[in-house]
Amino acid sequence: MSEDSPKFLMRSFGRVKSRKIKPQQASLFDTLLPSIEANPARVATLLASGRPVWLEIGFGGGEHLAAQAANHPNVDIIGCEPFLNGVGSALRHIDDGHLGNVSILAEDARPLLDSLPDASLERIFILFADPWPKARHNKRRFIQPETVATFARVLKPGGSVRFATDWADYADWALQRFLANADFDWTAQSQADWNTPPADHVTTRYETKGLGDCRPVFFDFYRK
């Protein structure tokens, strides 16, 4: 299917696997993942429960996902990640922590987002997503006007999106697109508001590698 096709979903992520998945993690794909997979039936059940539902898009190795789930046992968290080695790592964190409030989708997050009812999520996290730094690849970035509009649709009033990156151009790109959407507020008052990790942020292994071209930037955008 060509990129010009109306049904073409441009890939916003890189590899789906890099190395052989460790045996312990591989076994969790068979034993744990089927019971916590974020399929339509499970997602519908979560949304009908009345509990807050959060979404993390591109959870990497799952450190942040698992820590937030452990810190907020009254919240159901859905994590989306197409990189299978990352999914394996997250499954290990979930299993080790005996976390019962996490659901995993080992795929692109956009079809799930499109299927969610209006005003169904409390929070969305997008932390250190693939920056696609070359200008000709910018169209593959996850943050686009259409995805920002979708965030506005699926968030409850007062809900939030946290976007973090260590690429200066992607920070500017994301800020411009969120500010262009009238449904979001950005309440930062000074540089410290975006250069200082939020109090509830959980540092990930990727973040500590410092692979970007600037210090980590944290933006919290709130649904009006």
mmCIF file with all atom_site columns, C-alpha atoms in Angstrom:
data_model
loop_
_atom_site.group_PDB
_atom_site.id
_atom_site.type_symbol
_atom_site.label_atom_id
_atom_site.label_alt_id
_atom_site.label_comp_id
_atom_site.label_asym_id
_atom_site.label_entity_id
_atom_site.label_seq_id
_atom_site.pdbx_PDB_ins_code
_atom_site.Cartn_x
_atom_site.Cartn_y
_atom_site.Cartn_z
_atom_site.occupancy
_atom_site.B_iso_or_equiv
_atom_site.pdbx_formal_charge
_atom_site.auth_seq_id
_atom_site.auth_comp_id
_atom_site.auth_asym_id
_atom_site.auth_atom_id
_atom_site.pdbx_PDB_model_num
ATOM 1   C CA . MET A 1 1   ? 0.000   0.000   0.000  1.00 0.00 ? 1   MET A CA 1
ATOM 2   C CA . SER A 1 2   ? 1.472   3.373   -0.969 1.00 0.00 ? 2   SER A CA 1
ATOM 3   C CA . GLU A 1 3   ? 1.853   6.382   1.309  1.00 0.00 ? 3   GLU A CA 1
ATOM 4   C CA . ASP A 1 4   ? -0.707  8.172   -0.866 1.00 0.00 ? 4   ASP A CA 1
ATOM 5   C CA . SER A 1 5   ? -3.424  5.653   -0.043 1.00 0.00 ? 5   SER A CA 1
ATOM 6   C CA . PRO A 1 6   ? -6.080  7.020   2.339  1.00 0.00 ? 6   PRO A CA 1
ATOM 7   C CA . LYS A 1 7   ? -5.785  3.825   4.419  1.00 0.00 ? 7   LYS A CA 1
ATOM 8   C CA . PHE A 1 8   ? -1.999  4.010   4.737  1.00 0.00 ? 8   PHE A CA 1
ATOM 9   C CA . LEU A 1 9   ? -0.843  4.432   8.350  1.00 0.00 ? 9   LEU A CA 1
ATOM 10  C CA . MET A 1 10  ? 2.641   5.933   8.216  1.00 0.00 ? 10  MET A CA 1
ATOM 11  C CA . ARG A 1 11  ? 4.958   4.195   10.626 1.00 0.00 ? 11  ARG A CA 1
ATOM 12  C CA . SER A 1 12  ? 6.081   6.473   13.460 1.00 0.00 ? 12  SER A CA 1
ATOM 13  C CA . PHE A 1 13  ? 8.533   4.031   15.033 1.00 0.00 ? 13  PHE A CA 1
ATOM 14  C CA . GLY A 1 14  ? 11.737  2.243   14.028 1.00 0.00 ? 14  GLY A CA 1
ATOM 15  C CA . ARG A 1 15  ? 12.668  -1.397  14.630 1.00 0.00 ? 15  ARG A CA 1
ATOM 16  C CA . VAL A 1 16  ? 10.184  -3.858  16.083 1.00 0.00 ? 16  VAL A CA 1
ATOM 17  C CA . LYS A 1 17  ? 12.967  -6.179  17.307 1.00 0.00 ? 17  LYS A CA 1
ATOM 18  C CA . SER A 1 18  ? 16.742  -5.849  17.745 1.00 0.00 ? 18  SER A CA 1
ATOM 19  C CA . ARG A 1 19  ? 18.063  -8.991  19.430 1.00 0.00 ? 19  ARG A CA 1
ATOM 20  C CA . LYS A 1 20  ? 16.813  -12.344 20.568 1.00 0.00 ? 20  LYS A CA 1
ATOM 21  C CA . ILE A 1 21  ? 14.321  -11.963 23.388 1.00 0.00 ? 21  ILE A CA 1
ATOM 22  C CA . LYS A 1 22  ? 15.557  -13.425 26.676 1.00 0.00 ? 22  LYS A CA 1
ATOM 23  C CA . PRO A 1 23  ? 14.015  -16.794 27.621 1.00 0.00 ? 23  PRO A CA 1
ATOM 24  C CA . GLN A 1 24  ? 12.247  -15.491 30.733 1.00 0.00 ? 24  GLN A CA 1
ATOM 25  C CA . GLN A 1 25  ? 10.732  -12.626 28.789 1.00 0.00 ? 25  GLN A CA 1
ATOM 26  C CA . ALA A 1 26  ? 9.834   -14.871 25.857 1.00 0.00 ? 26  ALA A CA 1
ATOM 27  C CA . SER A 1 27  ? 7.885   -17.157 28.172 1.00 0.00 ? 27  SER A CA 1
ATOM 28  C CA . LEU A 1 28  ? 5.884   -14.177 29.448 1.00 0.00 ? 28  LEU A CA 1
ATOM 29  C CA . PHE A 1 29  ? 4.651   -13.543 25.907 1.00 0.00 ? 29  PHE A CA 1
ATOM 30  C CA . ASP A 1 30  ? 2.876   -16.905 26.195 1.00 0.00 ? 30  ASP A CA 1
ATOM 31  C CA . THR A 1 31  ? 1.863   -16.873 29.851 1.00 0.00 ? 31  THR A CA 1
ATOM 32  C CA . LEU A 1 32  ? 1.285   -13.235 30.889 1.00 0.00 ? 32  LEU A CA 1
ATOM 33  C CA . LEU A 1 33  ? 0.627   -11.176 27.772 1.00 0.00 ? 33  LEU A CA 1
ATOM 34  C CA . PRO A 1 34  ? -2.590  -12.988 26.703 1.00 0.00 ? 34  PRO A CA 1
ATOM 35  C CA . SER A 1 35  ? -4.177  -12.223 30.076 1.00 0.00 ? 35  SER A CA 1
ATOM 36  C CA . ILE A 1 36  ? -3.319  -8.489  30.023 1.00 0.00 ? 36  ILE A CA 1
ATOM 37  C CA . GLU A 1 37  ? -3.476  -7.744  26.305 1.00 0.00 ? 37  GLU A CA 1
ATOM 38  C CA . ALA A 1 38  ? -5.272  -4.477  25.576 1.00 0.00 ? 38  ALA A CA 1
ATOM 39  C CA . ASN A 1 39  ? -7.749  -6.006  23.133 1.00 0.00 ? 39  ASN A CA 1
ATOM 40  C CA . PRO A 1 40  ? -11.093 -4.264  22.468 1.00 0.00 ? 40  PRO A CA 1
ATOM 41  C CA . ALA A 1 41  ? -12.975 -6.313  25.073 1.00 0.00 ? 41  ALA A CA 1
ATOM 42  C CA . ARG A 1 42  ? -10.437 -5.620  27.834 1.00 0.00 ? 42  ARG A CA 1
ATOM 43  C CA . VAL A 1 43  ? -10.251 -1.913  27.000 1.00 0.00 ? 43  VAL A CA 1
ATOM 44  C CA . ALA A 1 44  ? -14.057 -1.662  27.061 1.00 0.00 ? 44  ALA A CA 1
ATOM 45  C CA . THR A 1 45  ? -14.100 -3.332  30.484 1.00 0.00 ? 45  THR A CA 1
ATOM 46  C CA . LEU A 1 46  ? -11.475 -0.927  31.822 1.00 0.00 ? 46  LEU A CA 1
ATOM 47  C CA . LEU A 1 47  ? -13.381 2.103   30.590 1.00 0.00 ? 47  LEU A CA 1
ATOM 48  C CA . ALA A 1 48  ? -16.650 0.818   32.066 1.00 0.00 ? 48  ALA A CA 1
ATOM 49  C CA . SER A 1 49  ? -15.118 0.224   35.504 1.00 0.00 ? 49  SER A CA 1
ATOM 50  C CA . GLY A 1 50  ? -15.235 3.849   36.570 1.00 0.00 ? 50  GLY A CA 1
ATOM 51  C CA . ARG A 1 51  ? -11.551 3.815   37.529 1.00 0.00 ? 51  ARG A CA 1
ATOM 52  C CA . PRO A 1 52  ? -9.182  6.395   35.997 1.00 0.00 ? 52  PRO A CA 1
ATOM 53  C CA . VAL A 1 53  ? -7.488  5.138   32.827 1.00 0.00 ? 53  VAL A CA 1
ATOM 54  C CA . TRP A 1 54  ? -4.078  6.382   31.685 1.00 0.00 ? 54  TRP A CA 1
ATOM 55  C CA . LEU A 1 55  ? -2.275  5.653   28.426 1.00 0.00 ? 55  LEU A CA 1
ATOM 56  C CA . GLU A 1 56  ? 1.468   5.506   27.771 1.00 0.00 ? 56  GLU A CA 1
ATOM 57  C CA . ILE A 1 57  ? 2.440   5.592   24.103 1.00 0.00 ? 57  ILE A CA 1
ATOM 58  C CA . GLY A 1 58  ? 5.820   4.035   23.348 1.00 0.00 ? 58  GLY A CA 1
ATOM 59  C CA . PHE A 1 59  ? 6.824   2.797   26.802 1.00 0.00 ? 59  PHE A CA 1
ATOM 60  C CA . GLY A 1 60  ? 10.304  1.608   25.782 1.00 0.00 ? 60  GLY A CA 1
ATOM 61  C CA . GLY A 1 61  ? 11.540  -0.876  28.396 1.00 0.00 ? 61  GLY A CA 1
ATOM 62  C CA . GLY A 1 62  ? 8.513   -0.340  30.619 1.00 0.00 ? 62  GLY A CA 1
ATOM 63  C CA . GLU A 1 63  ? 10.272  1.177   33.651 1.00 0.00 ? 63  GLU A CA 1
ATOM 64  C CA . HIS A 1 64  ? 8.045   4.246   33.718 1.00 0.00 ? 64  HIS A CA 1
ATOM 65  C CA . LEU A 1 65  ? 4.911   2.241   32.947 1.00 0.00 ? 65  LEU A CA 1
ATOM 66  C CA . ALA A 1 66  ? 5.490   -0.252  35.761 1.00 0.00 ? 66  ALA A CA 1
ATOM 67  C CA . ALA A 1 67  ? 6.521   2.378   38.299 1.00 0.00 ? 67  ALA A CA 1
ATOM 68  C CA . GLN A 1 68  ? 3.452   4.521   37.621 1.00 0.00 ? 68  GLN A CA 1
ATOM 69  C CA . ALA A 1 69  ? 1.241   1.435   37.942 1.00 0.00 ? 69  ALA A CA 1
ATOM 70  C CA . ALA A 1 70  ? 2.871   0.527   41.261 1.00 0.00 ? 70  ALA A CA 1
ATOM 71  C CA . ASN A 1 71  ? 2.578   4.096   42.546 1.00 0.00 ? 71  ASN A CA 1
ATOM 72  C CA . HIS A 1 72  ? -1.070  4.406   41.487 1.00 0.00 ? 72  HIS A CA 1
ATOM 73  C CA . PRO A 1 73  ? -2.828  1.089   42.164 1.00 0.00 ? 73  PRO A CA 1
ATOM 74  C CA . ASN A 1 74  ? -6.226  2.783   41.824 1.00 0.00 ? 74  ASN A CA 1
ATOM 75  C CA . VAL A 1 75  ? -5.469  3.643   38.172 1.00 0.00 ? 75  VAL A CA 1
ATOM 76  C CA . ASP A 1 76  ? -5.620  1.334   35.150 1.00 0.00 ? 76  ASP A CA 1
ATOM 77  C CA . ILE A 1 77  ? -2.747  1.985   32.734 1.00 0.00 ? 77  ILE A CA 1
ATOM 78  C CA . ILE A 1 78  ? -2.633  0.920   29.096 1.00 0.00 ? 78  ILE A CA 1
ATOM 79  C CA . GLY A 1 79  ? 0.823   0.778   27.517 1.00 0.00 ? 79  GLY A CA 1
ATOM 80  C CA . CYS A 1 80  ? 1.437   0.656   23.767 1.00 0.00 ? 80  CYS A CA 1
ATOM 81  C CA . GLU A 1 81  ? 4.806   -0.366  22.312 1.00 0.00 ? 81  GLU A CA 1
ATOM 82  C CA . PRO A 1 82  ? 5.541   -2.081  18.962 1.00 0.00 ? 82  PRO A CA 1
ATOM 83  C CA . PHE A 1 83  ? 9.192   -2.828  19.868 1.00 0.00 ? 83  PHE A CA 1
ATOM 84  C CA . LEU A 1 84  ? 9.035   -6.446  21.030 1.00 0.00 ? 84  LEU A CA 1
ATOM 85  C CA . ASN A 1 85  ? 12.207  -6.341  23.125 1.00 0.00 ? 85  ASN A CA 1
ATOM 86  C CA . GLY A 1 86  ? 10.663  -3.446  25.034 1.00 0.00 ? 86  GLY A CA 1
ATOM 87  C CA . VAL A 1 87  ? 7.426   -5.374  25.481 1.00 0.00 ? 87  VAL A CA 1
ATOM 88  C CA . GLY A 1 88  ? 9.400   -8.300  26.886 1.00 0.00 ? 88  GLY A CA 1
ATOM 89  C CA . SER A 1 89  ? 11.140  -6.000  29.360 1.00 0.00 ? 89  SER A CA 1
ATOM 90  C CA . ALA A 1 90  ? 7.837   -4.456  30.423 1.00 0.00 ? 90  ALA A CA 1
ATOM 91  C CA . LEU A 1 91  ? 6.281   -7.890  30.942 1.00 0.00 ? 91  LEU A CA 1
ATOM 92  C CA . ARG A 1 92  ? 9.146   -8.775  33.272 1.00 0.00 ? 92  ARG A CA 1
ATOM 93  C CA . HIS A 1 93  ? 8.599   -5.571  35.292 1.00 0.00 ? 93  HIS A CA 1
ATOM 94  C CA . ILE A 1 94  ? 4.876   -6.287  35.504 1.00 0.00 ? 94  ILE A CA 1
ATOM 95  C CA . ASP A 1 95  ? 5.448   -9.872  36.548 1.00 0.00 ? 95  ASP A CA 1
ATOM 96  C CA . ASP A 1 96  ? 8.116   -9.010  39.113 1.00 0.00 ? 96  ASP A CA 1
ATOM 97  C CA . GLY A 1 97  ? 5.898   -6.299  40.608 1.00 0.00 ? 97  GLY A CA 1
ATOM 98  C CA . HIS A 1 98  ? 2.740   -8.425  40.595 1.00 0.00 ? 98  HIS A CA 1
ATOM 99  C CA . LEU A 1 99  ? 0.969   -5.514  38.921 1.00 0.00 ? 99  LEU A CA 1
ATOM 100 C CA . GLY A 1 100 ? -2.671  -6.128  38.147 1.00 0.00 ? 100 GLY A CA 1
ATOM 101 C CA . ASN A 1 101 ? -3.527  -2.706  36.768 1.00 0.00 ? 101 ASN A CA 1
ATOM 102 C CA . VAL A 1 102 ? -1.513  -2.746  33.516 1.00 0.00 ? 102 VAL A CA 1
ATOM 103 C CA . SER A 1 103 ? -2.691  -3.681  30.030 1.00 0.00 ? 103 SER A CA 1
ATOM 104 C CA . ILE A 1 104 ? -0.304  -4.031  27.086 1.00 0.00 ? 104 ILE A CA 1
ATOM 105 C CA . LEU A 1 105 ? -0.769  -3.467  23.374 1.00 0.00 ? 105 LEU A CA 1
ATOM 106 C CA . ALA A 1 106 ? 2.285   -4.640  21.428 1.00 0.00 ? 106 ALA A CA 1
ATOM 107 C CA . GLU A 1 107 ? 1.352   -2.550  18.400 1.00 0.00 ? 107 GLU A CA 1
ATOM 108 C CA . ASP A 1 108 ? 1.053   0.981   17.068 1.00 0.00 ? 108 ASP A CA 1
ATOM 109 C CA . ALA A 1 109 ? -1.049  3.105   19.434 1.00 0.00 ? 109 ALA A CA 1
ATOM 110 C CA . ARG A 1 110 ? -2.960  5.043   16.786 1.00 0.00 ? 110 ARG A CA 1
ATOM 111 C CA . PRO A 1 111 ? -5.664  2.466   15.960 1.00 0.00 ? 111 PRO A CA 1
ATOM 112 C CA . LEU A 1 112 ? -6.370  2.149   19.681 1.00 0.00 ? 112 LEU A CA 1
ATOM 113 C CA . LEU A 1 113 ? -6.581  5.928   20.058 1.00 0.00 ? 113 LEU A CA 1
ATOM 114 C CA . ASP A 1 114 ? -8.988  6.151   17.148 1.00 0.00 ? 114 ASP A CA 1
ATOM 115 C CA . SER A 1 115 ? -11.221 3.499   18.726 1.00 0.00 ? 115 SER A CA 1
ATOM 116 C CA . LEU A 1 116 ? -11.470 5.121   22.161 1.00 0.00 ? 116 LEU A CA 1
ATOM 117 C CA . PRO A 1 117 ? -14.682 6.895   23.162 1.00 0.00 ? 117 PRO A CA 1
ATOM 118 C CA . ASP A 1 118 ? -14.693 10.640  23.683 1.00 0.00 ? 118 ASP A CA 1
ATOM 119 C CA . ALA A 1 119 ? -13.492 11.865  27.083 1.00 0.00 ? 119 ALA A CA 1
ATOM 120 C CA . SER A 1 120 ? -12.366 8.409   28.215 1.00 0.00 ? 120 SER A CA 1
ATOM 121 C CA . LEU A 1 121 ? -8.768  8.994   29.449 1.00 0.00 ? 121 LEU A CA 1
ATOM 122 C CA . GLU A 1 122 ? -7.353  10.933  32.390 1.00 0.00 ? 122 GLU A CA 1
ATOM 123 C CA . ARG A 1 123 ? -3.701  11.102  31.273 1.00 0.00 ? 123 ARG A CA 1
ATOM 124 C CA . ILE A 1 124 ? -1.486  10.356  28.276 1.00 0.00 ? 124 ILE A CA 1
ATOM 125 C CA . PHE A 1 125 ? 2.302   9.968   28.395 1.00 0.00 ? 125 PHE A CA 1
ATOM 126 C CA . ILE A 1 126 ? 4.599   10.248  25.357 1.00 0.00 ? 126 ILE A CA 1
ATOM 127 C CA . LEU A 1 127 ? 8.137   10.072  26.669 1.00 0.00 ? 127 LEU A CA 1
ATOM 128 C CA . PHE A 1 128 ? 11.227  10.271  24.466 1.00 0.00 ? 128 PHE A CA 1
ATOM 129 C CA . ALA A 1 129 ? 9.513   9.085   21.300 1.00 0.00 ? 129 ALA A CA 1
ATOM 130 C CA . ASP A 1 130 ? 11.513  8.503   18.122 1.00 0.00 ? 130 ASP A CA 1
ATOM 131 C CA . PRO A 1 131 ? 12.433  12.077  17.063 1.00 0.00 ? 131 PRO A CA 1
ATOM 132 C CA . TRP A 1 132 ? 12.900  11.317  13.352 1.00 0.00 ? 132 TRP A CA 1
ATOM 133 C CA . PRO A 1 133 ? 15.452  14.179  13.280 1.00 0.00 ? 133 PRO A CA 1
ATOM 134 C CA . LYS A 1 134 ? 15.976  14.365  9.514  1.00 0.00 ? 134 LYS A CA 1
ATOM 135 C CA . ALA A 1 135 ? 13.651  16.949  7.981  1.00 0.00 ? 135 ALA A CA 1
ATOM 136 C CA . ARG A 1 136 ? 12.433  14.533  5.301  1.00 0.00 ? 136 ARG A CA 1
ATOM 137 C CA . HIS A 1 137 ? 11.331  12.145  8.057  1.00 0.00 ? 137 HIS A CA 1
ATOM 138 C CA . ASN A 1 138 ? 9.526   14.703  10.254 1.00 0.00 ? 138 ASN A CA 1
ATOM 139 C CA . LYS A 1 139 ? 6.185   13.538  8.840  1.00 0.00 ? 139 LYS A CA 1
ATOM 140 C CA . ARG A 1 140 ? 6.739   10.265  10.729 1.00 0.00 ? 140 ARG A CA 1
ATOM 141 C CA . ARG A 1 141 ? 6.817   11.942  14.128 1.00 0.00 ? 141 ARG A CA 1
ATOM 142 C CA . PHE A 1 142 ? 4.014   10.811  16.395 1.00 0.00 ? 142 PHE A CA 1
ATOM 143 C CA . ILE A 1 143 ? 3.064   14.365  17.290 1.00 0.00 ? 143 ILE A CA 1
ATOM 144 C CA . GLN A 1 144 ? 1.073   15.758  14.380 1.00 0.00 ? 144 GLN A CA 1
ATOM 145 C CA . PRO A 1 145 ? -1.979  18.061  14.280 1.00 0.00 ? 145 PRO A CA 1
ATOM 146 C CA . GLU A 1 146 ? -4.216  15.008  13.801 1.00 0.00 ? 146 GLU A CA 1
ATOM 147 C CA . THR A 1 147 ? -2.856  13.145  16.828 1.00 0.00 ? 147 THR A CA 1
ATOM 148 C CA . VAL A 1 148 ? -3.084  16.260  19.000 1.00 0.00 ? 148 VAL A CA 1
ATOM 149 C CA . ALA A 1 149 ? -6.743  16.585  17.937 1.00 0.00 ? 149 ALA A CA 1
ATOM 150 C CA . THR A 1 150 ? -7.283  12.935  18.851 1.00 0.00 ? 150 THR A CA 1
ATOM 151 C CA . PHE A 1 151 ? -5.733  13.513  22.280 1.00 0.00 ? 151 PHE A CA 1
ATOM 152 C CA . ALA A 1 152 ? -8.174  16.372  22.815 1.00 0.00 ? 152 ALA A CA 1
ATOM 153 C CA . ARG A 1 153 ? -11.089 14.134  21.858 1.00 0.00 ? 153 ARG A CA 1
ATOM 154 C CA . VAL A 1 154 ? -10.218 11.186  24.112 1.00 0.00 ? 154 VAL A CA 1
ATOM 155 C CA . LEU A 1 155 ? -9.124  13.175  27.188 1.00 0.00 ? 155 LEU A CA 1
ATOM 156 C CA . LYS A 1 156 ? -11.562 14.152  29.887 1.00 0.00 ? 156 LYS A CA 1
ATOM 157 C CA . PRO A 1 157 ? -11.783 17.879  30.704 1.00 0.00 ? 157 PRO A CA 1
ATOM 158 C CA . GLY A 1 158 ? -8.778  18.663  32.879 1.00 0.00 ? 158 GLY A CA 1
ATOM 159 C CA . GLY A 1 159 ? -6.930  15.579  31.604 1.00 0.00 ? 159 GLY A CA 1
ATOM 160 C CA . SER A 1 160 ? -3.329  15.947  30.528 1.00 0.00 ? 160 SER A CA 1
ATOM 161 C CA . VAL A 1 161 ? -0.699  14.944  28.006 1.00 0.00 ? 161 VAL A CA 1
ATOM 162 C CA . ARG A 1 162 ? 2.918   14.747  29.142 1.00 0.00 ? 162 ARG A CA 1
ATOM 163 C CA . PHE A 1 163 ? 5.399   14.985  26.289 1.00 0.00 ? 163 PHE A CA 1
ATOM 164 C CA . ALA A 1 164 ? 9.131   14.632  26.974 1.00 0.00 ? 164 ALA A CA 1
ATOM 165 C CA . THR A 1 165 ? 12.068  14.709  24.585 1.00 0.00 ? 165 THR A CA 1
ATOM 166 C CA . ASP A 1 166 ? 15.797  15.389  24.505 1.00 0.00 ? 166 ASP A CA 1
ATOM 167 C CA . TRP A 1 167 ? 15.747  16.685  20.928 1.00 0.00 ? 167 TRP A CA 1
ATOM 168 C CA . ALA A 1 168 ? 15.382  20.475  20.741 1.00 0.00 ? 168 ALA A CA 1
ATOM 169 C CA . ASP A 1 169 ? 13.734  20.480  17.320 1.00 0.00 ? 169 ASP A CA 1
ATOM 170 C CA . TYR A 1 170 ? 11.134  17.928  18.396 1.00 0.00 ? 170 TYR A CA 1
ATOM 171 C CA . ALA A 1 171 ? 10.402  19.980  21.531 1.00 0.00 ? 171 ALA A CA 1
ATOM 172 C CA . ASP A 1 172 ? 9.728   23.049  19.361 1.00 0.00 ? 172 ASP A CA 1
ATOM 173 C CA . TRP A 1 173 ? 7.702   20.937  16.918 1.00 0.00 ? 173 TRP A CA 1
ATOM 174 C CA . ALA A 1 174 ? 5.479   19.493  19.646 1.00 0.00 ? 174 ALA A CA 1
ATOM 175 C CA . LEU A 1 175 ? 5.002   22.806  21.417 1.00 0.00 ? 175 LEU A CA 1
ATOM 176 C CA . GLN A 1 176 ? 3.884   24.500  18.212 1.00 0.00 ? 176 GLN A CA 1
ATOM 177 C CA . ARG A 1 177 ? 1.321   21.792  17.449 1.00 0.00 ? 177 ARG A CA 1
ATOM 178 C CA . PHE A 1 178 ? -0.169  21.675  20.929 1.00 0.00 ? 178 PHE A CA 1
ATOM 179 C CA . LEU A 1 179 ? -0.391  25.473  21.162 1.00 0.00 ? 179 LEU A CA 1
ATOM 180 C CA . ALA A 1 180 ? -2.102  25.555  17.765 1.00 0.00 ? 180 ALA A CA 1
ATOM 181 C CA . ASN A 1 181 ? -4.927  23.425  19.189 1.00 0.00 ? 181 ASN A CA 1
ATOM 182 C CA . ALA A 1 182 ? -7.436  25.561  21.079 1.00 0.00 ? 182 ALA A CA 1
ATOM 183 C CA . ASP A 1 183 ? -8.469  22.621  23.279 1.00 0.00 ? 183 ASP A CA 1
ATOM 184 C CA . PHE A 1 184 ? -5.176  22.586  25.209 1.00 0.00 ? 184 PHE A CA 1
ATOM 185 C CA . ASP A 1 185 ? -3.651  24.861  27.834 1.00 0.00 ? 185 ASP A CA 1
ATOM 186 C CA . TRP A 1 186 ? 0.054   25.055  28.640 1.00 0.00 ? 186 TRP A CA 1
ATOM 187 C CA . THR A 1 187 ? 0.567   26.559  32.078 1.00 0.00 ? 187 THR A CA 1
ATOM 188 C CA . ALA A 1 188 ? 4.379   26.812  32.242 1.00 0.00 ? 188 ALA A CA 1
ATOM 189 C CA . GLN A 1 189 ? 5.615   30.152  33.537 1.00 0.00 ? 189 GLN A CA 1
ATOM 190 C CA . SER A 1 190 ? 9.401   29.838  33.300 1.00 0.00 ? 190 SER A CA 1
ATOM 191 C CA . GLN A 1 191 ? 12.160  27.698  31.836 1.00 0.00 ? 191 GLN A CA 1
ATOM 192 C CA . ALA A 1 192 ? 12.365  25.713  35.069 1.00 0.00 ? 192 ALA A CA 1
ATOM 193 C CA . ASP A 1 193 ? 8.827   24.461  34.418 1.00 0.00 ? 193 ASP A CA 1
ATOM 194 C CA . TRP A 1 194 ? 9.967   22.484  31.389 1.00 0.00 ? 194 TRP A CA 1
ATOM 195 C CA . ASN A 1 195 ? 13.624  21.790  32.234 1.00 0.00 ? 195 ASN A CA 1
ATOM 196 C CA . THR A 1 196 ? 12.881  20.271  35.641 1.00 0.00 ? 196 THR A CA 1
ATOM 197 C CA . PRO A 1 197 ? 11.458  16.737  35.697 1.00 0.00 ? 197 PRO A CA 1
ATOM 198 C CA . PRO A 1 198 ? 7.925   16.713  37.167 1.00 0.00 ? 198 PRO A CA 1
ATOM 199 C CA . ALA A 1 199 ? 7.655   15.400  40.707 1.00 0.00 ? 199 ALA A CA 1
ATOM 200 C CA . ASP A 1 200 ? 5.967   12.182  39.563 1.00 0.00 ? 200 ASP A CA 1
ATOM 201 C CA . HIS A 1 201 ? 8.317   11.514  36.651 1.00 0.00 ? 201 HIS A CA 1
ATOM 202 C CA . VAL A 1 202 ? 10.159  8.178   36.587 1.00 0.00 ? 202 VAL A CA 1
ATOM 203 C CA . THR A 1 203 ? 13.541  8.246   34.839 1.00 0.00 ? 203 THR A CA 1
ATOM 204 C CA . THR A 1 204 ? 14.049  5.524   32.232 1.00 0.00 ? 204 THR A CA 1
ATOM 205 C CA . ARG A 1 205 ? 17.176  3.817   30.940 1.00 0.00 ? 205 ARG A CA 1
ATOM 206 C CA . TYR A 1 206 ? 16.757  5.508   27.567 1.00 0.00 ? 206 TYR A CA 1
ATOM 207 C CA . GLU A 1 207 ? 16.595  8.925   29.183 1.00 0.00 ? 207 GLU A CA 1
ATOM 208 C CA . THR A 1 208 ? 19.849  8.364   31.076 1.00 0.00 ? 208 THR A CA 1
ATOM 209 C CA . LYS A 1 209 ? 21.680  7.547   27.835 1.00 0.00 ? 209 LYS A CA 1
ATOM 210 C CA . GLY A 1 210 ? 21.469  11.190  26.755 1.00 0.00 ? 210 GLY A CA 1
ATOM 211 C CA . LEU A 1 211 ? 21.233  10.415  23.049 1.00 0.00 ? 211 LEU A CA 1
ATOM 212 C CA . GLY A 1 212 ? 19.558  13.689  22.105 1.00 0.00 ? 212 GLY A CA 1
ATOM 213 C CA . ASP A 1 213 ? 20.992  17.135  21.508 1.00 0.00 ? 213 ASP A CA 1
ATOM 214 C CA . CYS A 1 214 ? 19.589  18.938  24.566 1.00 0.00 ? 214 CYS A CA 1
ATOM 215 C CA . ARG A 1 215 ? 18.649  18.401  28.180 1.00 0.00 ? 215 ARG A CA 1
ATOM 216 C CA . PRO A 1 216 ? 15.358  16.570  28.655 1.00 0.00 ? 216 PRO A CA 1
ATOM 217 C CA . VAL A 1 217 ? 12.344  18.819  28.157 1.00 0.00 ? 217 VAL A CA 1
ATOM 218 C CA . PHE A 1 218 ? 8.998   18.079  29.847 1.00 0.00 ? 218 PHE A CA 1
ATOM 219 C CA . PHE A 1 219 ? 5.730   19.583  28.642 1.00 0.00 ? 219 PHE A CA 1
ATOM 220 C CA . ASP A 1 220 ? 2.395   19.040  30.404 1.00 0.00 ? 220 ASP A CA 1
ATOM 221 C CA . PHE A 1 221 ? -0.594  20.099  28.323 1.00 0.00 ? 221 PHE A CA 1
ATOM 222 C CA . TYR A 1 222 ? -4.069  20.215  29.890 1.00 0.00 ? 222 TYR A CA 1
ATOM 223 C CA . ARG A 1 223 ? -7.405  19.596  28.201 1.00 0.00 ? 223 ARG A CA 1
ATOM 224 C CA . LYS A 1 224 ? -9.618  22.636  28.677 1.00 0.00 ? 224 LYS A CA 1
#
